[in-house]
Amino acid sequence: MAWRGYAIKWAKTEFVRSQNTTPRSSSLNPYNQQRCGFRREAKRPDIKKKNATQETNTSATEAGTPVPQPPPRVPRPTLFTPLMFTVGFTGCSFGAAAILQYESLKSRLQTAKDEENSEKGMQGTQDMAYWHNWWNQLSSFQRQLILLVSMVDDFWNSLTEGQKTVTGIIALNAAVLCCWRIPSMQRSMLKYFTSNPASKTRCLPMALSSFSHYSIIHMVANMYVLWIFSSGIVSLLGKEQFLAVYLSAGVVSTMVSYTCKAATGRLYPSLGASGAVMAVLAAICSKMPEAKLGIIFLPMVTFTAGTALKALVAIDTAGLLLGWRLFDHAAHLGGALFGVWYVAYGHKLIWRKREPLVKLWHDIRSPGSRGSRPGRGPGGGGGGPTS
């Protein structure tokens, strides 16, 4: 009996041990783990979906396949600051042009007086023998250098006032084009010389992008049109007023581009002087609509300036409505509309009312003097376009 009781007690003890160790052994069995997992997941379907998604993302990441993420939502840019910059830049451009015209006229008058006095003092003091001896004393290199300078001076004097004025603009555009080819300046060029309403720097590029071209063909085309029409626009407005219109048109056209990009959500960068050049072209064509124009490669084809302006506006309007991305059609339209508006109304509203500013500047430069206002004069742009 004692042995039997001991055997029964031992059997119960082993049964309890086997009951305690069975779950642990089953936890090590992958088959059981999968079954238990399926049972638990069947009771909680939400967790199943979550785990399945996590397993899919983990396996995709481990396999090296990028998981597609939803595109970030870009907030619509605010245009209040660029609008204020446009108004302020335009006002400063015309104010500086009025002061520059005053200083230019004053300098020309003083130069004429100095030349007259020097001619009177030089009469009879020197003869051709003096200059002949001076020339003979020069070396061959010095003579060639003087001849080269003389040829450059003759070429410069053969240019019109408008061509002389736009030469500086062309040189500045060429310098910016060279900067685009410097790798270390790429980041700064993208930041300051491309206009984009989604960029953090939005105001300064509105002016700088008007002198920026990345393509040589783009720059040559814009500068060629500006060179062709420079004589007419400068004779119409004067060089100071022309510079103010050109700079203002570049900023205004960029502001129109900002507005269209923000409205359509197509936030991409732009650059080039096309907006300012379109303002010059539109001003000439609207002021002289019957002037004959032609194509450089097709000289036999001629058309009027008014027809050319209408065709350009129609093309840019179609490009804007159809979403063409070859050019910034909104900037083209903004520049053209600004040019037409200025010769029709802007000259009367802005340039003819510059007299108080010129008088204030004259009083600051010459305190106590009461004379005529040197804001008007021949070739100074005081005549301007008439209506």
Coordinates of C-alpha atoms in Angstrom, one line a residue:
M1 CA 0.0 0.0 0.0
A2 CA 2.8 2.3 0.8
W3 CA 4.4 1.7 -2.6
R4 CA 1.1 2.1 -4.3
G5 CA 0.4 5.4 -2.5
Y6 CA 3.9 6.6 -3.4
A7 CA 3.4 5.7 -7.1
I8 CA 0.1 7.5 -7.3
K9 CA 1.6 10.6 -5.6
W10 CA 4.5 10.5 -8.1
A11 CA 2.1 10.2 -11.1
K12 CA 0.1 13.2 -9.9
T13 CA 3.3 15.3 -9.5
E14 CA 4.5 14.4 -13.0
F15 CA 1.1 15.3 -14.5
V16 CA 1.1 18.7 -12.9
R17 CA 4.7 19.3 -14.2
S18 CA 3.7 18.3 -17.7
Q19 CA 0.7 20.7 -17.5
N20 CA 3.0 23.6 -16.5
T21 CA 5.6 22.9 -19.1
T22 CA 3.3 22.3 -22.1
P23 CA 2.5 26.0 -22.8
R24 CA 6.2 26.9 -22.8
S25 CA 7.0 24.1 -25.2
S26 CA 4.1 25.1 -27.4
S27 CA 5.4 28.7 -27.5
L28 CA 8.6 27.5 -29.1
N29 CA 6.6 25.7 -31.8
P30 CA 6.2 27.9 -34.8
Y31 CA 3.2 26.0 -36.0
N32 CA 1.4 26.6 -32.7
Q33 CA 2.5 30.2 -32.6
Q34 CA 1.0 30.8 -36.1
R35 CA -2.3 29.1 -35.1
C36 CA -2.6 31.0 -31.8
G37 CA -1.8 34.2 -33.7
F38 CA -4.5 33.5 -36.2
R39 CA -7.0 32.8 -33.4
R40 CA -6.2 36.0 -31.6
E41 CA -6.2 38.1 -34.8
A42 CA -9.7 36.7 -35.7
K43 CA -11.1 38.2 -32.6
R44 CA -9.5 41.7 -33.3
P45 CA -9.6 42.4 -37.1
D46 CA -8.4 46.0 -36.7
I47 CA -5.2 44.9 -35.2
K48 CA -4.8 42.4 -37.9
K49 CA -5.0 45.1 -40.6
K50 CA -2.5 47.2 -38.7
N51 CA 0.0 44.4 -38.3
A52 CA -0.4 43.4 -41.9
T53 CA 0.4 46.9 -43.0
Q54 CA 3.4 47.1 -40.7
E55 CA 4.7 43.8 -42.1
T56 CA 4.2 45.0 -45.7
N57 CA 6.0 48.3 -45.0
T58 CA 8.8 46.4 -43.2
S59 CA 9.2 43.9 -45.9
A60 CA 9.2 46.6 -48.6
T61 CA 11.8 48.6 -46.7
E62 CA 14.0 45.6 -46.2
A63 CA 13.7 44.8 -49.9
G64 CA 15.0 48.3 -50.8
T65 CA 11.7 49.3 -52.5
P66 CA 10.7 52.9 -51.5
V67 CA 7.3 53.2 -50.0
P68 CA 5.3 55.9 -51.9
Q69 CA 4.3 58.8 -49.6
P70 CA 1.6 61.3 -50.3
P71 CA 2.9 64.6 -51.7
P72 CA 3.3 67.3 -49.1
R73 CA 0.7 70.0 -49.2
V74 CA 2.2 73.2 -50.3
P75 CA 0.5 76.3 -48.7
R76 CA -0.6 79.0 -51.1
P77 CA 1.9 81.8 -51.0
T78 CA 0.9 85.3 -49.9
L79 CA 1.6 88.1 -52.3
F80 CA 1.2 91.1 -50.1
T81 CA 4.9 91.6 -49.6
P82 CA 5.8 91.3 -53.3
L83 CA 3.0 93.7 -54.2
M84 CA 4.4 96.3 -51.8
F85 CA 7.9 95.7 -53.2
T86 CA 6.5 96.3 -56.7
V87 CA 4.9 99.6 -55.8
G88 CA 7.9 100.8 -53.9
F89 CA 10.4 99.7 -56.5
T90 CA 8.5 101.4 -59.3
G91 CA 8.2 104.6 -57.3
C92 CA 11.9 104.6 -56.5
S93 CA 12.8 103.9 -60.1
F94 CA 10.9 106.9 -61.5
G95 CA 12.1 109.1 -58.6
A96 CA 15.7 108.2 -59.3
A97 CA 15.2 108.7 -63.0
A98 CA 13.9 112.2 -62.4
I99 CA 16.9 113.1 -60.2
L100 CA 19.3 111.5 -62.7
Q101 CA 17.8 113.6 -65.5
Y102 CA 18.4 116.7 -63.4
E103 CA 22.0 115.8 -62.7
S104 CA 22.6 114.8 -66.3
L105 CA 21.3 118.1 -67.7
K106 CA 23.3 120.1 -65.1
S107 CA 26.4 118.2 -66.0
R108 CA 26.0 118.8 -69.7
L109 CA 25.5 122.5 -69.1
Q110 CA 28.7 122.7 -67.0
T111 CA 30.6 120.6 -69.6
A112 CA 29.6 122.9 -72.4
K113 CA 30.8 126.0 -70.4
D114 CA 34.1 124.3 -69.6
E115 CA 34.7 123.4 -73.2
E116 CA 33.9 126.9 -74.4
N117 CA 36.4 128.4 -71.9
S118 CA 39.1 125.9 -72.7
E119 CA 38.8 126.5 -76.4
K120 CA 39.2 130.2 -75.9
G121 CA 42.3 129.7 -73.7
M122 CA 43.9 127.2 -76.2
Q123 CA 43.6 129.4 -79.3
G124 CA 47.0 130.2 -80.7
T125 CA 49.0 128.5 -77.9
Q126 CA 49.7 125.2 -79.7
D127 CA 50.2 124.3 -83.4
M128 CA 50.5 121.2 -85.5
A129 CA 54.3 121.0 -85.0
Y130 CA 53.8 120.4 -81.3
W131 CA 51.5 117.4 -81.8
H132 CA 53.7 116.1 -84.6
N133 CA 56.7 116.1 -82.3
W134 CA 54.7 114.5 -79.5
W135 CA 53.5 111.7 -81.8
N136 CA 57.1 110.9 -82.9
Q137 CA 58.2 110.5 -79.3
L138 CA 55.7 107.7 -78.7
S139 CA 56.7 104.0 -79.0
S140 CA 55.0 101.6 -81.5
F141 CA 52.9 100.0 -78.8
Q142 CA 51.7 103.3 -77.6
R143 CA 50.7 104.4 -81.1
Q144 CA 48.7 101.2 -81.7
L145 CA 47.0 101.6 -78.3
I146 CA 46.0 105.2 -79.1
L147 CA 44.7 104.1 -82.5
L148 CA 42.6 101.3 -81.0
V149 CA 41.1 103.7 -78.4
S150 CA 40.4 106.1 -81.2
M151 CA 38.5 103.4 -83.2
V152 CA 36.5 102.4 -80.2
D153 CA 35.6 106.1 -79.5
D154 CA 34.5 106.5 -83.2
F155 CA 32.3 103.4 -82.9
W156 CA 30.8 104.6 -79.7
N157 CA 30.1 108.0 -81.1
S158 CA 28.4 106.4 -84.1
L159 CA 25.8 104.7 -81.9
T160 CA 22.5 106.3 -81.1
E161 CA 21.5 107.5 -77.7
G162 CA 19.3 104.5 -77.2
Q163 CA 22.0 102.0 -78.3
K164 CA 24.4 103.6 -75.9
T165 CA 21.9 103.2 -73.1
V166 CA 21.1 99.5 -73.6
T167 CA 24.8 98.6 -74.0
G168 CA 25.1 98.7 -70.2
I169 CA 22.0 96.5 -69.9
I170 CA 23.4 94.0 -72.4
A171 CA 26.8 93.9 -70.6
L172 CA 25.0 93.3 -67.3
N173 CA 23.0 90.4 -68.7
A174 CA 26.2 88.9 -70.2
A175 CA 27.9 89.1 -66.8
V176 CA 25.0 87.3 -65.1
L177 CA 25.1 84.6 -67.8
C178 CA 28.7 84.0 -67.1
C179 CA 28.0 83.7 -63.3
W180 CA 25.5 80.9 -64.1
R181 CA 28.5 78.9 -65.5
I182 CA 30.4 79.0 -62.2
P183 CA 29.5 75.9 -60.1
S184 CA 30.2 77.5 -56.8
M185 CA 27.6 80.2 -57.5
Q186 CA 24.8 77.9 -58.5
R187 CA 23.0 78.1 -55.2
S188 CA 23.2 81.8 -54.9
M189 CA 22.0 82.2 -58.5
L190 CA 19.0 80.0 -57.9
K191 CA 18.1 81.9 -54.8
Y192 CA 18.5 85.5 -56.0
F193 CA 18.3 85.4 -59.9
T194 CA 15.2 83.2 -60.3
S195 CA 11.7 84.3 -59.4
N196 CA 9.4 81.8 -57.6
P197 CA 6.4 82.7 -55.5
A198 CA 7.0 79.6 -53.4
S199 CA 10.6 80.7 -52.5
K200 CA 11.5 82.3 -49.2
T201 CA 13.3 85.1 -51.1
R202 CA 10.7 86.6 -53.3
C203 CA 11.2 90.3 -53.5
L204 CA 14.8 90.8 -54.6
P205 CA 14.6 88.2 -57.4
M206 CA 11.8 90.1 -58.9
A207 CA 14.3 92.7 -60.1
L208 CA 17.4 90.5 -60.4
S209 CA 15.7 87.9 -62.5
S210 CA 15.1 90.5 -65.3
F211 CA 18.9 90.5 -65.9
S212 CA 19.3 86.7 -65.6
H213 CA 19.4 84.2 -68.5
Y214 CA 20.6 80.6 -68.3
S215 CA 20.4 79.9 -72.1
I216 CA 22.7 81.8 -74.5
I217 CA 20.0 81.7 -77.2
H218 CA 17.4 83.2 -74.8
M219 CA 19.7 86.1 -73.9
V220 CA 20.7 86.8 -77.5
A221 CA 17.0 86.9 -78.6
N222 CA 16.0 89.2 -75.9
M223 CA 18.9 91.5 -76.2
Y224 CA 18.6 91.6 -80.0
V225 CA 15.0 92.8 -79.8
L226 CA 16.0 95.4 -77.1
W227 CA 18.9 96.7 -79.3
I228 CA 16.6 97.0 -82.4
F229 CA 13.9 99.0 -80.6
S230 CA 16.2 100.9 -78.2
S231 CA 16.6 104.0 -80.5
G232 CA 12.9 104.4 -80.9
I233 CA 12.0 104.0 -77.2
V234 CA 14.8 106.3 -76.0
S235 CA 13.9 109.0 -78.5
L236 CA 10.3 108.8 -77.3
L237 CA 11.0 108.8 -73.6
G238 CA 14.5 109.9 -73.0
K239 CA 17.2 107.6 -71.5
E240 CA 16.3 108.3 -67.9
Q241 CA 12.6 107.7 -68.3
F242 CA 13.4 104.6 -70.4
L243 CA 15.5 103.1 -67.7
A244 CA 12.7 103.7 -65.1
V245 CA 10.1 102.0 -67.5
Y246 CA 12.4 99.1 -68.2
L247 CA 13.2 98.3 -64.5
S248 CA 9.6 98.8 -63.5
A249 CA 8.3 96.6 -66.3
G250 CA 10.6 93.8 -65.1
V251 CA 9.2 93.9 -61.6
V252 CA 5.6 94.4 -62.7
S253 CA 5.7 91.5 -65.1
T254 CA 7.2 89.2 -62.4
M255 CA 4.3 90.3 -60.1
V256 CA 1.8 89.3 -62.7
S257 CA 3.6 86.0 -63.0
Y258 CA 3.5 85.5 -59.3
T259 CA -0.3 86.1 -59.3
C260 CA -1.0 83.6 -62.0
K261 CA 1.3 80.9 -60.5
A262 CA -0.4 81.3 -57.1
A263 CA -3.8 81.2 -58.6
T264 CA -3.2 78.0 -60.6
G265 CA -0.9 76.3 -58.1
R266 CA 1.9 75.9 -60.7
L267 CA 4.8 77.1 -58.5
Y268 CA 7.9 76.9 -60.7
P269 CA 10.9 79.3 -61.1
S270 CA 11.3 81.8 -64.0
L271 CA 14.0 84.1 -65.2
G272 CA 14.8 86.3 -68.2
A273 CA 14.3 89.8 -69.4
S274 CA 11.3 88.9 -71.7
G275 CA 8.8 90.8 -69.5
A276 CA 10.8 94.1 -69.7
V277 CA 11.5 93.6 -73.4
M278 CA 7.9 93.0 -74.1
A279 CA 7.1 96.3 -72.3
V280 CA 9.5 98.2 -74.6
L281 CA 8.1 96.4 -77.7
A282 CA 4.5 97.1 -76.7
A283 CA 5.2 100.8 -76.0
I284 CA 6.7 101.3 -79.5
C285 CA 4.0 99.3 -81.3
S286 CA 1.2 101.0 -79.5
K287 CA 2.7 104.5 -80.1
M288 CA 3.5 103.8 -83.7
P289 CA 1.1 101.1 -84.8
E290 CA 1.6 101.8 -88.6
A291 CA 5.4 101.3 -88.5
K292 CA 6.7 98.5 -90.7
L293 CA 8.5 95.6 -89.1
G294 CA 10.1 92.5 -90.6
I295 CA 11.7 89.2 -89.7
I296 CA 15.5 89.0 -89.8
F297 CA 15.6 85.7 -91.6
L298 CA 12.6 86.6 -93.9
P299 CA 13.2 90.2 -95.0
M300 CA 10.6 89.9 -97.7
V301 CA 7.8 89.4 -95.1
T302 CA 6.7 92.7 -93.5
F303 CA 3.8 93.6 -91.2
T304 CA 2.7 96.6 -89.1
A305 CA 3.8 97.1 -85.5
G306 CA 0.1 97.0 -84.4
T307 CA -0.4 93.6 -86.0
A308 CA 2.8 92.2 -84.4
L309 CA 1.7 93.4 -80.9
K310 CA -1.8 91.8 -81.4
A311 CA -0.2 88.5 -82.5
L312 CA 2.2 88.4 -79.6
V313 CA -0.6 89.1 -77.1
A314 CA -2.8 86.4 -78.6
I315 CA 0.0 83.8 -78.5
D316 CA 0.8 84.5 -74.8
T317 CA -2.9 84.5 -73.9
A318 CA -3.3 81.1 -75.5
G319 CA -0.2 79.8 -73.8
L320 CA -1.5 81.1 -70.4
L321 CA -4.9 79.5 -70.8
L322 CA -3.6 76.2 -72.2
G323 CA -0.9 75.9 -69.6
W324 CA 2.1 76.0 -71.9
R325 CA 5.4 75.8 -70.0
L326 CA 7.8 76.8 -72.7
F327 CA 7.8 80.5 -71.7
D328 CA 6.4 82.4 -68.8
H329 CA 3.4 83.7 -70.7
A330 CA 2.0 85.5 -67.7
A331 CA 5.2 87.6 -67.4
H332 CA 5.0 88.4 -71.2
L333 CA 1.4 89.6 -70.9
G334 CA 2.2 91.6 -67.8
G335 CA 5.1 93.4 -69.5
A336 CA 3.1 94.1 -72.7
L337 CA 0.1 95.5 -70.7
F338 CA 2.4 97.7 -68.7
G339 CA 4.1 99.1 -71.8
V340 CA 0.7 99.9 -73.4
W341 CA -0.6 101.4 -70.2
Y342 CA 2.4 103.6 -69.6
V343 CA 2.4 105.3 -73.0
A344 CA -1.3 105.8 -72.8
Y345 CA -1.8 106.9 -69.2
G346 CA 1.3 106.3 -67.1
H347 CA 3.4 109.1 -68.6
K348 CA 0.8 111.6 -67.5
L349 CA 0.2 110.1 -64.1
I350 CA 3.8 109.6 -63.1
W351 CA 6.5 111.4 -65.2
R352 CA 4.7 114.7 -65.8
K353 CA 4.2 115.0 -62.0
R354 CA 7.9 114.7 -61.1
E355 CA 8.4 118.5 -60.8
P356 CA 7.9 118.7 -57.0
L357 CA 10.5 116.0 -56.5
V358 CA 13.0 117.8 -58.9
K359 CA 12.4 121.1 -57.1
L360 CA 13.0 119.5 -53.7
W361 CA 16.2 117.9 -55.0
H362 CA 17.3 121.2 -56.5
D363 CA 16.7 123.0 -53.2
I364 CA 18.7 120.4 -51.4
R365 CA 21.6 120.6 -53.8
S366 CA 21.6 124.4 -54.1
P367 CA 20.2 125.8 -50.8
G368 CA 19.1 129.4 -51.1
S369 CA 19.1 129.5 -54.9
R370 CA 15.9 130.5 -56.7
G371 CA 16.2 129.7 -60.4
S372 CA 14.6 127.8 -63.1
R373 CA 13.9 124.1 -62.5
P374 CA 16.4 122.1 -64.5
G375 CA 13.9 119.2 -65.0
R376 CA 13.1 120.1 -68.6
G377 CA 15.4 120.4 -71.5
P378 CA 16.2 119.0 -74.9
G379 CA 16.9 115.3 -75.0
G380 CA 16.0 114.9 -71.4
G381 CA 12.8 113.1 -71.9
G382 CA 10.6 116.0 -70.8
G383 CA 8.6 115.9 -74.0
G384 CA 7.8 112.2 -73.8
P385 CA 4.9 110.6 -75.5
T386 CA 1.9 112.9 -76.2
S387 CA -1.7 111.9 -76.3

